[in-house]
mmCIF file of C-alpha atoms in Angstrom:
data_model
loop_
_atom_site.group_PDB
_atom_site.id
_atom_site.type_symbol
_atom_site.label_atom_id
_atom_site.label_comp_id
_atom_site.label_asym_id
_atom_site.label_seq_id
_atom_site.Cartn_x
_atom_site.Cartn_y
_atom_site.Cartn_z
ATOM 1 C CA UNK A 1 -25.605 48.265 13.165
ATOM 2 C CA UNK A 2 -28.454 46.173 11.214
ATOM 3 C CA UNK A 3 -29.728 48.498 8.142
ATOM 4 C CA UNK A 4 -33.675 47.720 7.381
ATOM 5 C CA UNK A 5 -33.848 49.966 4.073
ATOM 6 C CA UNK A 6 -36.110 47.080 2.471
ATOM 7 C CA UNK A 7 -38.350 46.436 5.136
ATOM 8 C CA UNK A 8 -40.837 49.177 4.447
ATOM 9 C CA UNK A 9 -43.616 46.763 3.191
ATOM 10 C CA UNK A 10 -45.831 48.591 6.427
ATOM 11 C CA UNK A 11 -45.741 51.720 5.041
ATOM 12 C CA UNK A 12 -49.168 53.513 5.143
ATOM 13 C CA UNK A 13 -50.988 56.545 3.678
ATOM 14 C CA UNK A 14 -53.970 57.910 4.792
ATOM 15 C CA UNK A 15 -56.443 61.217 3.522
ATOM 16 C CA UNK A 16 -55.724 63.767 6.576
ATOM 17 C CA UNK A 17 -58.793 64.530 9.136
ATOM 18 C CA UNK A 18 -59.101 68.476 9.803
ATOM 19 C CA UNK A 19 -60.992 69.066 12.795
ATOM 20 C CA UNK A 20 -59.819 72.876 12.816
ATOM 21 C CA UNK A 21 -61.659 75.692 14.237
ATOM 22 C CA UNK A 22 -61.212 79.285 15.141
ATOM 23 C CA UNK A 23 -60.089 80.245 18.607
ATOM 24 C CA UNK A 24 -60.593 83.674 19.271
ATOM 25 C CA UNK A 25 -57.475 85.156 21.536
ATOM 26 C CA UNK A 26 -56.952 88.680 23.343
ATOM 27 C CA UNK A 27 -53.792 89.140 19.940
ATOM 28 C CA UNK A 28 -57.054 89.043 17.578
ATOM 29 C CA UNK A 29 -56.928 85.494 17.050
ATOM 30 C CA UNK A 30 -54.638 81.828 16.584
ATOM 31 C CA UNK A 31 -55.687 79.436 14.045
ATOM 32 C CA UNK A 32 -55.259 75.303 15.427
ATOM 33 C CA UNK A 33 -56.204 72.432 13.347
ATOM 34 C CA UNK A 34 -55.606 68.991 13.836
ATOM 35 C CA UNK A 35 -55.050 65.905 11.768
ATOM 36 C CA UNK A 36 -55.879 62.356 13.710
ATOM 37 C CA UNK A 37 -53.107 59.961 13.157
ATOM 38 C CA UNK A 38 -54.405 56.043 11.307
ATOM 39 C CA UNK A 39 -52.550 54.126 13.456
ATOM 40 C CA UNK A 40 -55.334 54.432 16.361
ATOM 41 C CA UNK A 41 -53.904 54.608 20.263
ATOM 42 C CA UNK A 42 -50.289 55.378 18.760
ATOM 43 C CA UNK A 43 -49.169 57.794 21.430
ATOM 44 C CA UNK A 44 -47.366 60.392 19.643
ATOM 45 C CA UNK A 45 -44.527 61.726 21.084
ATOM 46 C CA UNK A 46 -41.666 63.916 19.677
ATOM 47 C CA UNK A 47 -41.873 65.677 16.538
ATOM 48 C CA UNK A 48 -39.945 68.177 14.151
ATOM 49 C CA UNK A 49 -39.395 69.465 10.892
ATOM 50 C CA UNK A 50 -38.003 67.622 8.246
ATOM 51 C CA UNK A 51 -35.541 68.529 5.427
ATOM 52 C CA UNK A 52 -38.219 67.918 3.415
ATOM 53 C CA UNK A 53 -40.568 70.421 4.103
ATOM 54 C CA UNK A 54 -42.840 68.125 6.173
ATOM 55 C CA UNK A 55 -43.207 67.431 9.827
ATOM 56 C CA UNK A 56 -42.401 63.950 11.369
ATOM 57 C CA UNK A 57 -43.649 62.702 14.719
ATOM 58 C CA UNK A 58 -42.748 59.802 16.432
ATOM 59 C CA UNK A 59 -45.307 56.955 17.283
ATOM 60 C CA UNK A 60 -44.436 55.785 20.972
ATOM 61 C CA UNK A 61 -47.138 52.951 21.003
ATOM 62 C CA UNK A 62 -47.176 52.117 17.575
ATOM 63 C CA UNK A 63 -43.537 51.970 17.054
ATOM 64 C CA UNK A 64 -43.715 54.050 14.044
ATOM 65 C CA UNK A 65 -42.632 56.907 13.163
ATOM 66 C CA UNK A 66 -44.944 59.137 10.667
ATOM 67 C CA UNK A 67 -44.432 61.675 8.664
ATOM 68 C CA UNK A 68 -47.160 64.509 7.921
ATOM 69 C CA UNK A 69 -46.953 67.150 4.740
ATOM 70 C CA UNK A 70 -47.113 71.198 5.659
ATOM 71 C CA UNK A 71 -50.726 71.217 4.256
ATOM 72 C CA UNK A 72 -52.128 68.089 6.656
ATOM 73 C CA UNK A 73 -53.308 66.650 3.477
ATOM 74 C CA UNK A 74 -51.133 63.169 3.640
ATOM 75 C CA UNK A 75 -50.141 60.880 6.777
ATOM 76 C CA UNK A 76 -47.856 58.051 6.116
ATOM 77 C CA UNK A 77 -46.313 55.866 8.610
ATOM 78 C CA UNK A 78 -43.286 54.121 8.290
ATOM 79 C CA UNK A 79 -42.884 50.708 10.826
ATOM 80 C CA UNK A 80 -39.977 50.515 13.045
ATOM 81 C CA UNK A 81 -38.037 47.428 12.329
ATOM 82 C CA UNK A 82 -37.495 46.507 16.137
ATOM 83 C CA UNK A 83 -40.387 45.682 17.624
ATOM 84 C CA UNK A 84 -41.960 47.409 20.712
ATOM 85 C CA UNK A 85 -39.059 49.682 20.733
ATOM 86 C CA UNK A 86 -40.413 52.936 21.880
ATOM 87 C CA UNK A 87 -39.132 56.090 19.649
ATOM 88 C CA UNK A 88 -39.668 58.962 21.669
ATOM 89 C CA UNK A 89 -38.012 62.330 20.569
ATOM 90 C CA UNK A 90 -36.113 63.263 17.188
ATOM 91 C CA UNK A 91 -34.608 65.886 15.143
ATOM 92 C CA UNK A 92 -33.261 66.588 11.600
ATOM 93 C CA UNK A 93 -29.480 65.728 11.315
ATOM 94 C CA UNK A 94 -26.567 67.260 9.514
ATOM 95 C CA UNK A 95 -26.944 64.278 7.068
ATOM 96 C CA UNK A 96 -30.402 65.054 5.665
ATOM 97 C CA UNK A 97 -32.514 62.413 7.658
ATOM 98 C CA UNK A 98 -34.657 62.086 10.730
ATOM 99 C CA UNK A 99 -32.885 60.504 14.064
ATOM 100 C CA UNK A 100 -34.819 59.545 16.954
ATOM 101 C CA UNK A 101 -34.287 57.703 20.086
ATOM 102 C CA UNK A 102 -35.648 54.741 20.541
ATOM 103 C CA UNK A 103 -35.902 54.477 24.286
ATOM 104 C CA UNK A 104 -37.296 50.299 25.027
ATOM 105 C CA UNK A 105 -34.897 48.883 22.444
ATOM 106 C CA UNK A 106 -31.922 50.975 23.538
ATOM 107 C CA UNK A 107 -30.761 52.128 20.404
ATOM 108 C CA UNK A 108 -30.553 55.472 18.123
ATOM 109 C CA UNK A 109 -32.536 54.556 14.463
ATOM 110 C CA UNK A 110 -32.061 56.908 11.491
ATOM 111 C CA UNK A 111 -34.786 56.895 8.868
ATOM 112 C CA UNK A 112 -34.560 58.693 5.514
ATOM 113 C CA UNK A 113 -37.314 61.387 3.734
ATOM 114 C CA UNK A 114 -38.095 58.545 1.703
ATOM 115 C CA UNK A 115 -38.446 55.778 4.575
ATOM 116 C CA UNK A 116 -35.844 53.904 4.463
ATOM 117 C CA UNK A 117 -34.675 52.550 8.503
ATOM 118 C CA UNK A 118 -31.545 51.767 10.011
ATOM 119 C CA UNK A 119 -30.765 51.492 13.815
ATOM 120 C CA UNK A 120 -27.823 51.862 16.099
ATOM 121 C CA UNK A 121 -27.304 49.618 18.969
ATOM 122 C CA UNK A 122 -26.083 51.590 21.998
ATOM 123 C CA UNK A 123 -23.012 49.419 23.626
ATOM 124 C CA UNK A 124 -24.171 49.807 27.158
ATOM 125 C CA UNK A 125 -27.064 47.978 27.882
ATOM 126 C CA UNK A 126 -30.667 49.437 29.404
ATOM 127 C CA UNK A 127 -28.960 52.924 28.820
ATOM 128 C CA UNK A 128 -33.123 54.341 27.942
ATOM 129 C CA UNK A 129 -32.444 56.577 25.401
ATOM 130 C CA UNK A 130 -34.665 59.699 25.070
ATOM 131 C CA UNK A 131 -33.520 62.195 22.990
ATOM 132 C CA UNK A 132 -31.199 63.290 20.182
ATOM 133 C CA UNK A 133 -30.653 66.568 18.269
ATOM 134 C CA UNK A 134 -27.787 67.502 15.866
ATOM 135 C CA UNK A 135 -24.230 69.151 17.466
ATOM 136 C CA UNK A 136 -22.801 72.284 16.138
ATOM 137 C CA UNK A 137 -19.650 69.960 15.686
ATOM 138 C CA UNK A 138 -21.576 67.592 12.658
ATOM 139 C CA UNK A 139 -22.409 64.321 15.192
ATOM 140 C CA UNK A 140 -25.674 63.220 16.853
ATOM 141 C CA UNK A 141 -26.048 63.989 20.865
ATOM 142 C CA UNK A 142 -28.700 62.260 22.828
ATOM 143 C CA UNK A 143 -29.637 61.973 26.076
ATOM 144 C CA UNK A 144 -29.448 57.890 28.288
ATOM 145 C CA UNK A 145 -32.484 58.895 30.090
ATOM 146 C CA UNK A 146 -31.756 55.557 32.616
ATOM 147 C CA UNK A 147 -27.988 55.121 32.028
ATOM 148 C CA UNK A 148 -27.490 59.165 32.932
ATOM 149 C CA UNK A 149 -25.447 59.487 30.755
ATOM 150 C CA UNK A 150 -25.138 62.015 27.488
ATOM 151 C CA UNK A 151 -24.204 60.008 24.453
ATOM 152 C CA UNK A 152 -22.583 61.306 20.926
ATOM 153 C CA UNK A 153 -22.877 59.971 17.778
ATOM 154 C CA UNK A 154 -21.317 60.562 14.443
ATOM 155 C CA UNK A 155 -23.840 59.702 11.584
ATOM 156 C CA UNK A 156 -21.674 56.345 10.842
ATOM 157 C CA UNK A 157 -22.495 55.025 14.381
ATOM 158 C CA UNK A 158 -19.257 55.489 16.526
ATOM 159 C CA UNK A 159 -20.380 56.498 19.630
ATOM 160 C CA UNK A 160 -19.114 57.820 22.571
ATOM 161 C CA UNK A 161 -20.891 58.258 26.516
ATOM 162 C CA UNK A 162 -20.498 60.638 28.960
ATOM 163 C CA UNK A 163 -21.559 60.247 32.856
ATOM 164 C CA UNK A 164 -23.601 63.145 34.195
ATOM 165 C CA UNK A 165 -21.870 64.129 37.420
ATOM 166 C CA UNK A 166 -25.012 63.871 40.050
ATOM 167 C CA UNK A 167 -26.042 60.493 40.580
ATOM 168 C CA UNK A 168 -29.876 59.730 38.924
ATOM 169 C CA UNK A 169 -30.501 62.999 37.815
ATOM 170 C CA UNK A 170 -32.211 61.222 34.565
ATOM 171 C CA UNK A 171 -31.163 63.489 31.649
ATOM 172 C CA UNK A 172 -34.195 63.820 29.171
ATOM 173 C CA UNK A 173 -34.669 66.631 26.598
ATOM 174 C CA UNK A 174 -31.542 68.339 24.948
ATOM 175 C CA UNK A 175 -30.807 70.762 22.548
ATOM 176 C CA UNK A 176 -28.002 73.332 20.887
ATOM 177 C CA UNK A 177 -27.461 76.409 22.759
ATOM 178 C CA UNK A 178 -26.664 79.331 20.780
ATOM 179 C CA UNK A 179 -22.672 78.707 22.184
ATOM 180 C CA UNK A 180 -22.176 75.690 20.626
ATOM 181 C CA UNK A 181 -23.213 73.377 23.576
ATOM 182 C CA UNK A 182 -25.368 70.712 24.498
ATOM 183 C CA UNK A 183 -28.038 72.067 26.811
ATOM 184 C CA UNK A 184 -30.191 69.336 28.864
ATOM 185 C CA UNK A 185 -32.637 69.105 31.165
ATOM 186 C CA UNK A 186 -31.983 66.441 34.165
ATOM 187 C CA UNK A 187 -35.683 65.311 35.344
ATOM 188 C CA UNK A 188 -34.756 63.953 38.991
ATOM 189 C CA UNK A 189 -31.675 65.976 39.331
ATOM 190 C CA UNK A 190 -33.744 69.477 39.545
ATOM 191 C CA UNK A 191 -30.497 71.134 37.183
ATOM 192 C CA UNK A 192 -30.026 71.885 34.073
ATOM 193 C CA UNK A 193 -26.657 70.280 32.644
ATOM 194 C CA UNK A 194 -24.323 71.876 29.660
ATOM 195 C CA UNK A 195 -21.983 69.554 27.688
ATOM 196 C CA UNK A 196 -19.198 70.542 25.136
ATOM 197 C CA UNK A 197 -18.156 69.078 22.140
ATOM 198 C CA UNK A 198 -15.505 67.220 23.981
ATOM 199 C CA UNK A 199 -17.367 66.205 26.705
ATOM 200 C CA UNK A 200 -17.421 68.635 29.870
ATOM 201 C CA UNK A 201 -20.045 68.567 31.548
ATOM 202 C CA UNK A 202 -21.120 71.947 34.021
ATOM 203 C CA UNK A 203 -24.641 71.411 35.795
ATOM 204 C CA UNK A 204 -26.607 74.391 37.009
ATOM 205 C CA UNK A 205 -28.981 74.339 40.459
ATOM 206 C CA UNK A 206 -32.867 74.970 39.259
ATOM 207 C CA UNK A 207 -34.005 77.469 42.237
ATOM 208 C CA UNK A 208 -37.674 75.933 42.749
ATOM 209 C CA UNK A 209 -36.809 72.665 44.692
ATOM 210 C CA UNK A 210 -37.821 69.036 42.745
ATOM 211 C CA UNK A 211 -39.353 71.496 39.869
ATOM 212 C CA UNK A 212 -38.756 68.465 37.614
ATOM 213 C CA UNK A 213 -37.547 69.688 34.529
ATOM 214 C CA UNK A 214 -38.381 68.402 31.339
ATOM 215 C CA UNK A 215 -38.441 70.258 27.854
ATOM 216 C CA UNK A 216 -35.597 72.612 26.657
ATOM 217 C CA UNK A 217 -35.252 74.376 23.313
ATOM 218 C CA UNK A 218 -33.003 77.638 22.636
ATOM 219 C CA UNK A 219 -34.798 80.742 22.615
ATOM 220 C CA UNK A 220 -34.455 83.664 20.020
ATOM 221 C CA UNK A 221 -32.872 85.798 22.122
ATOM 222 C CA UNK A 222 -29.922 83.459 22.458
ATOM 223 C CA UNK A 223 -31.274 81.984 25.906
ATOM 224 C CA UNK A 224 -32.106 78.487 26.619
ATOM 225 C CA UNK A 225 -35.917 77.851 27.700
ATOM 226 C CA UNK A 226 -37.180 74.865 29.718
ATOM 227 C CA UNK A 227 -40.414 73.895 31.487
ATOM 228 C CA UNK A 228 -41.224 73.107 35.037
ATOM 229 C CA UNK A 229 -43.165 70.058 34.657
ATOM 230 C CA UNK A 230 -44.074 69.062 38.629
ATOM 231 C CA UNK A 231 -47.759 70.506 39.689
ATOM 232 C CA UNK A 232 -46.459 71.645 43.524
ATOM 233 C CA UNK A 233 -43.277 73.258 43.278
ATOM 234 C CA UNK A 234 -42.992 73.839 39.290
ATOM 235 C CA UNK A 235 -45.832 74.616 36.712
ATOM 236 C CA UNK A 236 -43.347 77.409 35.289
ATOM 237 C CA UNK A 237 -41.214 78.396 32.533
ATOM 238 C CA UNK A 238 -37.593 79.221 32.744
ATOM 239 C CA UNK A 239 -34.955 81.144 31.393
ATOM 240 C CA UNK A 240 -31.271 79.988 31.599
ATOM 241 C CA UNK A 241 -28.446 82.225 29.898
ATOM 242 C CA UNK A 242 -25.372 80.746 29.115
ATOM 243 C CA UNK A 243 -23.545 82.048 31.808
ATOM 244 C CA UNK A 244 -26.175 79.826 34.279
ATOM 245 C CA UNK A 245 -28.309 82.322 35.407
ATOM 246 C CA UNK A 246 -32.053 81.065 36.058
ATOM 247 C CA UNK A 247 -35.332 83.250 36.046
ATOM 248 C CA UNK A 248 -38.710 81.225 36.491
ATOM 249 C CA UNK A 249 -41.681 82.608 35.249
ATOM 250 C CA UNK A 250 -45.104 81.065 36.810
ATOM 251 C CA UNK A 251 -48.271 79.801 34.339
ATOM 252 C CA UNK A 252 -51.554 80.899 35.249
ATOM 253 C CA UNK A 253 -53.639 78.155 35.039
ATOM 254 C CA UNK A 254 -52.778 75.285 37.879
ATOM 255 C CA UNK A 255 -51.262 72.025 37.491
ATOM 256 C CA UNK A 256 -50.549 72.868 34.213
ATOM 257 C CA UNK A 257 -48.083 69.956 33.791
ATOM 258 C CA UNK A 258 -45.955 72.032 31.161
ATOM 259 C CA UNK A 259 -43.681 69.693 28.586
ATOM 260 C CA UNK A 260 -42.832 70.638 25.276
ATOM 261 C CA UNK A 261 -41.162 73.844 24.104
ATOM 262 C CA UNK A 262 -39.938 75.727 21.216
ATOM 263 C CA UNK A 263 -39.081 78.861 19.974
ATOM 264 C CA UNK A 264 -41.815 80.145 17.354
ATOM 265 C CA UNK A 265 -41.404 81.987 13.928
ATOM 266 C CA UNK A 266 -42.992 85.126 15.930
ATOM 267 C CA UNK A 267 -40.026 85.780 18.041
ATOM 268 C CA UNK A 268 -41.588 84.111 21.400
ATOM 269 C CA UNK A 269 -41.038 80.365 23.316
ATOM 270 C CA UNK A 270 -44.390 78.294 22.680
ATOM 271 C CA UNK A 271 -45.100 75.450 25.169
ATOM 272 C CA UNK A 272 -47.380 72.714 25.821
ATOM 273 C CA UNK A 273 -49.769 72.041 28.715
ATOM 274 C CA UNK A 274 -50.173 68.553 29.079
ATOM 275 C CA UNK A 275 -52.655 68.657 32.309
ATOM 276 C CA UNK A 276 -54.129 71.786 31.010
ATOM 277 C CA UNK A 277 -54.959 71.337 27.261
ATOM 278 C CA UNK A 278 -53.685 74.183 26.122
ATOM 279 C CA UNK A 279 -50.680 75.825 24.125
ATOM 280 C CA UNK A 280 -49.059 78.530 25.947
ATOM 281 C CA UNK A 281 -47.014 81.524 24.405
ATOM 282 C CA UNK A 282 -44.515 82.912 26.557
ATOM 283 C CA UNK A 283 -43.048 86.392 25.242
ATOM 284 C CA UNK A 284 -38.942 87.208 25.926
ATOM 285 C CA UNK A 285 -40.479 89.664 28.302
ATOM 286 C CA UNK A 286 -42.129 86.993 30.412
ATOM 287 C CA UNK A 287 -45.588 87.719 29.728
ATOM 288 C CA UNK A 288 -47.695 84.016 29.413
ATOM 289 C CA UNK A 289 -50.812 83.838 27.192
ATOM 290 C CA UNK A 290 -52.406 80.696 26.883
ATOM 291 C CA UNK A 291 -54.961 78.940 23.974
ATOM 292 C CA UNK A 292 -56.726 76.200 24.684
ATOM 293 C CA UNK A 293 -57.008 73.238 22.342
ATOM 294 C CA UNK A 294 -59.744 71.871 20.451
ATOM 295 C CA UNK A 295 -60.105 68.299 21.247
ATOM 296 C CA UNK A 296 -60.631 67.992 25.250
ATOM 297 C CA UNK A 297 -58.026 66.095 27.072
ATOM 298 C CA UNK A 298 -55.913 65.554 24.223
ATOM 299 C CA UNK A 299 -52.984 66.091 26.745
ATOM 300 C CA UNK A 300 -50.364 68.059 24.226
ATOM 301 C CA UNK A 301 -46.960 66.292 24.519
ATOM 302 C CA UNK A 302 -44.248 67.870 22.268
ATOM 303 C CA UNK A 303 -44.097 71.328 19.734
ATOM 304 C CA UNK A 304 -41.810 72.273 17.353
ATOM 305 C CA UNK A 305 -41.479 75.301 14.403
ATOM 306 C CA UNK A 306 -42.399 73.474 11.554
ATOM 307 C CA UNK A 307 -41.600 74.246 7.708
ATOM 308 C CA UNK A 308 -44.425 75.977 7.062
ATOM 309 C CA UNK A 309 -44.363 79.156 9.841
ATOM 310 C CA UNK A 310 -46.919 76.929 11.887
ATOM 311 C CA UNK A 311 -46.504 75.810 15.243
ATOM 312 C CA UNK A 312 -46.877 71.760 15.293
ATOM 313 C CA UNK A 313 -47.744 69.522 17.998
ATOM 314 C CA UNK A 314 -48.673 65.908 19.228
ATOM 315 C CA UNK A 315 -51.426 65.068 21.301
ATOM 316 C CA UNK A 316 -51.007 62.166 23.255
ATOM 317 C CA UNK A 317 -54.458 60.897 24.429
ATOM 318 C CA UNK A 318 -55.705 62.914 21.214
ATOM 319 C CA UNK A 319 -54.022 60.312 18.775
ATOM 320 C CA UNK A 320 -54.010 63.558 16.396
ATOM 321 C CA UNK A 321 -50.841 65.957 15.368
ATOM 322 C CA UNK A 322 -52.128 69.769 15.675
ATOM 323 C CA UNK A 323 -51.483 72.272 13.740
ATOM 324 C CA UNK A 324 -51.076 76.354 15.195
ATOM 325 C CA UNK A 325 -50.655 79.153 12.808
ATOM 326 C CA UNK A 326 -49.295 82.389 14.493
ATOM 327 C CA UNK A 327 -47.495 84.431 11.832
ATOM 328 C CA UNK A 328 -44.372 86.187 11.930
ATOM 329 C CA UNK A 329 -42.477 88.709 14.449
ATOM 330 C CA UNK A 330 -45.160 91.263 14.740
ATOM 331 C CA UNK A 331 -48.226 89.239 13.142
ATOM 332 C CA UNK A 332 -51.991 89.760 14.961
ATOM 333 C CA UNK A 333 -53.853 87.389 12.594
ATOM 334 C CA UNK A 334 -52.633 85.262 9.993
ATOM 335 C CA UNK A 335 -54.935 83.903 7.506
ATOM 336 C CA UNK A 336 -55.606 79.880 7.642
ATOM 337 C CA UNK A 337 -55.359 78.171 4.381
#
């Protein structure tokens, strides 16, 4: 473990840039702004809500990871220590900071609300890691993207690895079921894969063949929701209850590409469409609306519930993090301040 606390003498601040307009939408109308990032081709990639009350979003090219307030109005970035290591997804852990994989220098980093970076070596070597979300048993899970494996971590740094069962499946996105599990998505594998806090692992058939999985998030009806990111035999969203059982629900527009998903403060799964531009809604009913962004071919990456009620996103070609308001269970219109 090397702790960079000190090194912060990169950190940046920057006056937002709104670029928000109306959209008008058959509900009566969604509200989307979006904030461009400083750092300029930094290829945002996860993001999520801080125990701050902010929103932080890694910086895949710029090896960064930034940090945005609820009202857009301030961007700072905070520079990785290891260089050219990649940070792809994160999450808030039980221990009041951000974690986030850093996938090219194969190791977990930890960085505080106020900045401060330290990183975790994984001990087997060119494991890719991808993603990492917080247990319901207090440690840090993440996904080895090229070791396939599932590691845990306790917020000291002990960690432990797990093989996934089929052979290259490349596990990528996880996230905490409401049982208690570790839900994750494996990419090349076409299954969806459930791990325990001791370290069982049960994997469950996809029905659409080489649908190529990607994003997962737990729903608010207790379900977990992923997205069917290949253009041929996927361009859905999907429904997995506990017990396994899988119901695929197809997106309207085309090669879609779909990636990122969450569940939303109005009671439905929100999702992004990379190839499509757009933001889709997707209610526990199956019915699919989608909104299409502002910026053309921003190609939207990753969404999460933020602090605020809002919906927030990265855009990866954009080089902005976007901003959704869509109210409440029940809401038509919420007003954008």
């Amino acid at each position: 473990m090397r702790d960079f606390g000190l090194l912060r003498n990169k950190r940046l601040s920057a006056p937002f840039a709104l670029l928000g307009v109306i959209l008008g939408t058959p509900a009566g109308g969604r509200r989307i702004a979006e904030f461009e990032i400083p750092t300029a081709s930094c290829l945002p990639s996860g993001i999520t809500a801080g125990p701050d009350g902010a929103v932080w979003f890694a910086e895949f090219g710029g090896n960064k990871i930034g940090r945005i307030a609820a009202d857009g109005a301030v961007i700072e970035e905070f520079s990785i220590p290891s260089p050219e290591s990649g940070p792809a997804l994160m999450g808030a852990g039980p221990d009041g900071a951000i974690w986030f994989a850093e996938y090219a220098a194969n190791r977990i980093g930890r960085v505080t609300t106020s900045g401060a970076m330290t990183e975790f070596p994984l001990p087997t070597p060119d494991s890719g890691p991808y993603a990492v979300v917080a247990g319901s048993d207090g440690n840090l899970w993440f996904t080895e993207a090229d070791g396939n494996r599932i590691g845990r971590m306790t917020t000291a740094g002990e960690i432990a690895e797990f093989p996934v069962p089929t052979t290259d499946s490349d596990p990528y996105i996880l996230t905490t079921g409401s049982d208690g599990n570790i839900w994750f998505t494996e990419s090349n594998g076409n299954r969806i894969g459930r791990i325990t806090m001791s370290g069982e692992i049960t994997e469950f058939s996809i029905p659409s063949p080489s649908s190529f999985p990607i994003g997962i998030a737990a729903g608010p009806d207790g379900n977990l929701w992923f997205t069917e990111f290949a253009d041929s035999t996927g361009n859905k969203i999907a429904r997995i209850r506990t017990s396994g059982e899988i119901t695929e629900f197809a997106i309207p527009t085309p090669n879609s590409q779909p990636r990122g998903i969450t569940a939303g403060p109005d009671g439905n799964v929100w999702f992004t469409e990379l190839a499509g531009n757009k933001i889709g809604r997707l209610t526990m009913a199956g019915a699919i609306t989608e909104f299409p962004l502002i910026t053309a071919e921003s190609q939207p990456l990753r969404i999460a519930a933020g602090p605020d009620g809002s919906l927030w996103f990265t855009e990866r070609s954009g080089n902005r993090v976007g901003r959704m308001t869509v109210g409440g269970r029940g809401s038509l219109l919420v007003p954008f301040r």
